[in-house]
Short mmCIF file of C-alpha atoms in Angstrom, two decimals:
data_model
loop_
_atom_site.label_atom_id
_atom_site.label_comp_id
_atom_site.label_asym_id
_atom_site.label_seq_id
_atom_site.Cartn_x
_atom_site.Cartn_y
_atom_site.Cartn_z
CA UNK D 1 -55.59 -22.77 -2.52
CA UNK D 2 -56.42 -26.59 -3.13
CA UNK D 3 -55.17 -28.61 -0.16
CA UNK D 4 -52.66 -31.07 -1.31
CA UNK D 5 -51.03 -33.57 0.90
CA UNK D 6 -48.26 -31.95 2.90
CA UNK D 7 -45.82 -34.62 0.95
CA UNK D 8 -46.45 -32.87 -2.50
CA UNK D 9 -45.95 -29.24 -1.43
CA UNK D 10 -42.37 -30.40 0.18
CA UNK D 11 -41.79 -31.89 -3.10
CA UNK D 12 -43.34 -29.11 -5.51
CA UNK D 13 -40.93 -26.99 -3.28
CA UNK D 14 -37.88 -29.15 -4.10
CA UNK D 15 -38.75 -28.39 -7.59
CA UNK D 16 -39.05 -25.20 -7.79
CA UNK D 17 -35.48 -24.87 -6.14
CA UNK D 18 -34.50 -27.57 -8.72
CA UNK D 19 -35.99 -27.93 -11.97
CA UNK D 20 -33.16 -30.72 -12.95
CA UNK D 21 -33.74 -33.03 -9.42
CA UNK D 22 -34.49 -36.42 -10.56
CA UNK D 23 -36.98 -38.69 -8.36
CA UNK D 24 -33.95 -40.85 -7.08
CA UNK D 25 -32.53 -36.78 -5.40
CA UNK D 26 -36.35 -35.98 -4.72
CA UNK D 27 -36.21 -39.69 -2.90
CA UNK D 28 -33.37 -38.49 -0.77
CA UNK D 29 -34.00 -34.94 -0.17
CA UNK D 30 -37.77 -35.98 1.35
CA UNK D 31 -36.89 -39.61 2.63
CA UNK D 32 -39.60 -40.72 0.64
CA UNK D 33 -39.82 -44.23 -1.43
CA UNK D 34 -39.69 -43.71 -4.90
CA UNK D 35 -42.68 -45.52 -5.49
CA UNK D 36 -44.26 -42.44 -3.37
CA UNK D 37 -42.73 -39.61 -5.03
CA UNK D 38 -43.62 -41.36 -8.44
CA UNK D 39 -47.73 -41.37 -6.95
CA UNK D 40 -47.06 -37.80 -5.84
CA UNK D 41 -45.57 -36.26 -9.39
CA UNK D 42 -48.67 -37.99 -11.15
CA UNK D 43 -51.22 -35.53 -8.49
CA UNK D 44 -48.77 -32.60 -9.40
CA UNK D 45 -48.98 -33.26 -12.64
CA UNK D 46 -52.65 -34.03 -12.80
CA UNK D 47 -53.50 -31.10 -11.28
CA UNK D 48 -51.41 -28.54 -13.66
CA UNK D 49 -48.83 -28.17 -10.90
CA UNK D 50 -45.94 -29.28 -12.63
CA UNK D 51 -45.11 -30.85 -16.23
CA UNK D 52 -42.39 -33.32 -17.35
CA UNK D 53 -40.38 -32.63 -20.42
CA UNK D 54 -38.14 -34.99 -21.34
CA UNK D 55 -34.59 -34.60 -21.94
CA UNK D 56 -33.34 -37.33 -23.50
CA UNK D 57 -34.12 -41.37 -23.65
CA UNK D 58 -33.32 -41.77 -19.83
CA UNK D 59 -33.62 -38.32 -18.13
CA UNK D 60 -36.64 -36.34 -17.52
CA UNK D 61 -37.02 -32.93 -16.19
CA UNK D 62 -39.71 -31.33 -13.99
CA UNK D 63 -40.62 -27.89 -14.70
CA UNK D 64 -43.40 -25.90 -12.53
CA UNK D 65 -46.24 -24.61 -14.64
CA UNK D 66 -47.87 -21.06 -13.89
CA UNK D 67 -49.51 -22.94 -11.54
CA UNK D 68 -47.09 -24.38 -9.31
CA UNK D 69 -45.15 -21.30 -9.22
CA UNK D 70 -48.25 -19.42 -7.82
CA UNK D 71 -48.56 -22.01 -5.09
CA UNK D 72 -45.01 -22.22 -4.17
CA UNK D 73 -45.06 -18.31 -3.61
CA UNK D 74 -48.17 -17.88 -1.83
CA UNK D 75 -47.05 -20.68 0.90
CA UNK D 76 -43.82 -18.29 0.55
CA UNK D 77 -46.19 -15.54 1.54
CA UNK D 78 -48.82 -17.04 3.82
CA UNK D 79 -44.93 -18.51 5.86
CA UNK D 80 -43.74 -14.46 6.03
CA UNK D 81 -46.99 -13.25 6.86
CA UNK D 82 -47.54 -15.91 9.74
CA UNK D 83 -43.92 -15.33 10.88
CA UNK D 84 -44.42 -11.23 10.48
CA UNK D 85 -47.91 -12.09 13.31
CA UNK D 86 -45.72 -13.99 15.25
CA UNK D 87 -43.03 -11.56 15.62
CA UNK D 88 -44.95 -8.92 16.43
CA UNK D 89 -46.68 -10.47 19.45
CA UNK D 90 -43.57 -11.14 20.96
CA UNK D 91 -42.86 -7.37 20.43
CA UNK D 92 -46.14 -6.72 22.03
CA UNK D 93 -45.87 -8.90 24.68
CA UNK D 94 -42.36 -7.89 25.69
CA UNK D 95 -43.37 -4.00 25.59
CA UNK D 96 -46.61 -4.56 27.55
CA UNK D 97 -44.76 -7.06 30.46
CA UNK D 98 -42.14 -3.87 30.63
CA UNK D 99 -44.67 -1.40 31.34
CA UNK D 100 -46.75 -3.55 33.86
CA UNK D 101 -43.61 -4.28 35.60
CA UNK D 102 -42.50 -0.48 35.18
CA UNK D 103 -46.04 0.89 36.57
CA UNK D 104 -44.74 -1.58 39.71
CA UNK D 105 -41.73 -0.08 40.50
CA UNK D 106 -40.06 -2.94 38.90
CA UNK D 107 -36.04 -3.06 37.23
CA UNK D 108 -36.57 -4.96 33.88
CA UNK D 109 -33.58 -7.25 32.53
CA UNK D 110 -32.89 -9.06 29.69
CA UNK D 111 -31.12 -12.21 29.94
CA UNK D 112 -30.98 -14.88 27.24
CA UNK D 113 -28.80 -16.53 24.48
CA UNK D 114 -28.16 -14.04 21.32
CA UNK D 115 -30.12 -15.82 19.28
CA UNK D 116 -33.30 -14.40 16.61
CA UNK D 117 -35.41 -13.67 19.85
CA UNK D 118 -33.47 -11.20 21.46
CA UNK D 119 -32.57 -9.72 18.09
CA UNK D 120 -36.25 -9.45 18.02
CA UNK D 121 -36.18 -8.06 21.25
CA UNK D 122 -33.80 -5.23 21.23
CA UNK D 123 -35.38 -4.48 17.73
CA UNK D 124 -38.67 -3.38 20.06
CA UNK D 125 -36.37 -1.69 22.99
CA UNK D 126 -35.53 0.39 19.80
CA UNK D 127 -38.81 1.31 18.26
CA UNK D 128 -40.69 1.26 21.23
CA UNK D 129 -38.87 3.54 23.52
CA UNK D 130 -37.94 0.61 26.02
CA UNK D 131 -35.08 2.56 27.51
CA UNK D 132 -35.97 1.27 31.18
CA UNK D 133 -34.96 -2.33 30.03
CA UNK D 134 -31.04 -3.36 31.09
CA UNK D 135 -29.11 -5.90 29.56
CA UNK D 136 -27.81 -8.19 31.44
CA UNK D 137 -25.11 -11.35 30.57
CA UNK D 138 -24.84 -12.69 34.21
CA UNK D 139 -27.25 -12.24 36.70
CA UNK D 140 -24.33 -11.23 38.82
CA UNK D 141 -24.97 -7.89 37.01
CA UNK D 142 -28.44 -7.28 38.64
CA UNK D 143 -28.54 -4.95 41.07
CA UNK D 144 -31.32 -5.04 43.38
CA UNK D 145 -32.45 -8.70 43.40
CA UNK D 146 -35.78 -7.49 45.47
CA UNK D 147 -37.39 -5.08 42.67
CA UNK D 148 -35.85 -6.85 39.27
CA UNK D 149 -37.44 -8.41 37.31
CA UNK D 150 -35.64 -10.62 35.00
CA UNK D 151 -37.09 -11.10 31.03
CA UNK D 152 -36.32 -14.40 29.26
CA UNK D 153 -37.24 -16.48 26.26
CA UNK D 154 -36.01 -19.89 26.67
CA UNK D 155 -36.24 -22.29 29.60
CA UNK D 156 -32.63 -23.13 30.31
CA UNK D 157 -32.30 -19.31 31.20
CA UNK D 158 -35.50 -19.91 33.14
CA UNK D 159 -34.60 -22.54 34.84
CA UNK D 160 -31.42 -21.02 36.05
CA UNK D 161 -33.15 -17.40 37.30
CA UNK D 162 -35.68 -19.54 39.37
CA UNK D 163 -32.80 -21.69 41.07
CA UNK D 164 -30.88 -18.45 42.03
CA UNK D 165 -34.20 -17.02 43.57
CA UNK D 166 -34.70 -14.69 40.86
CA UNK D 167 -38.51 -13.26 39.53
CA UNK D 168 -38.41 -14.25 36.09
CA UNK D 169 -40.85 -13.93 33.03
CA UNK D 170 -40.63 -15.69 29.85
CA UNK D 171 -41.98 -13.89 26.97
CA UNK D 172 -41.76 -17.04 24.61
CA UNK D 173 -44.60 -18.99 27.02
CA UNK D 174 -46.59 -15.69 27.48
CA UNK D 175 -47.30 -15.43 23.97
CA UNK D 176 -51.25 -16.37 23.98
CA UNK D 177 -51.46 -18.82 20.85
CA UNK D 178 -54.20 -17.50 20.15
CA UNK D 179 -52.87 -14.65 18.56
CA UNK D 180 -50.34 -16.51 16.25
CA UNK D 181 -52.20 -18.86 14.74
#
């Protein structure tokens, strides 16, 4: 795929949602000037991205060619695939922190907001056979503050495990980069 500047594929996306969006909308939608998303339809349109048709005496139209409908959906799929990595490291890296902590005689929790991650989360208890993990809301709920463990994905959560004296893991900052990029 042809590296544009990130500017045009925002806008080539805006069209493809939009075939009617006039550069004035394009102008708002991106908080670019105009004179920049005029500069930026002439590279679309120079490179066979997108062509103008014009719809009457004062209104033009931008229409993706074969072109720019084939880059719009492989970012689309290069996006899904990337997220689809990322998803499944934090699956792997929650089931392998529960079986190191397991193989210690360690009492997994789960503590967090109910957010995408812990849907992600209970989505591996699930598949993986994680039965030895136990929900938690309050860490009032914990029973044996010595051997537990507590499993979390954002810092707030974090933050408050560590002031209560809590051992506390978060998967989120565990995740080696590495293996999402």
């Amino acid at each position: 795929m042809t590296k544009l500047p990130d500017t045009d594929d925002v806008v080539l996306s805006h069209i493809y949602n939009n075939e009617d969006i006039s550069q004035r909308q394009l102008v708002e939608k991106t908080n670019l000037s105009l004179g920049s998303i005029n500069i930026c339809m002439h590279r679309l349109v120079n490179r066979g991205l997108v062509k103008i048709e014009r719809v009457s005496a004062r209104q033009l139209r931008y229409v993706l060619t074969p072109k720019g409908i084939t880059r719009c959906m492989t970012k689309a799929v290069n996006y899904v695939r990337h997220a689809y990595k990322q998803i499944s490291s934090l699956q792997q890296t929650f089931a392998d922190t529960v079986k190191t902590y397991q193989q210690q005689g360690r009492t997994t929790y789960l503590l967090g907001p109910d957010n995408e991650i812990y849907t992600i989360l209970v989505q591996a208890i699930a598949e993986r056979s994680l039965d030895q993990v136990f929900y938690v809301t309050d860490l009032k709920e914990v029973k044996d503050k010595k051997t537990a463990v507590v499993l979390v994905w954002d810092e707030q959560t974090e933050k408050e495990c560590i002031k209560l004296g809590f051992d506390v893991h978060n998967l989120v900052t565990a995740i080696n980069p590495a293996d999402v990029i």
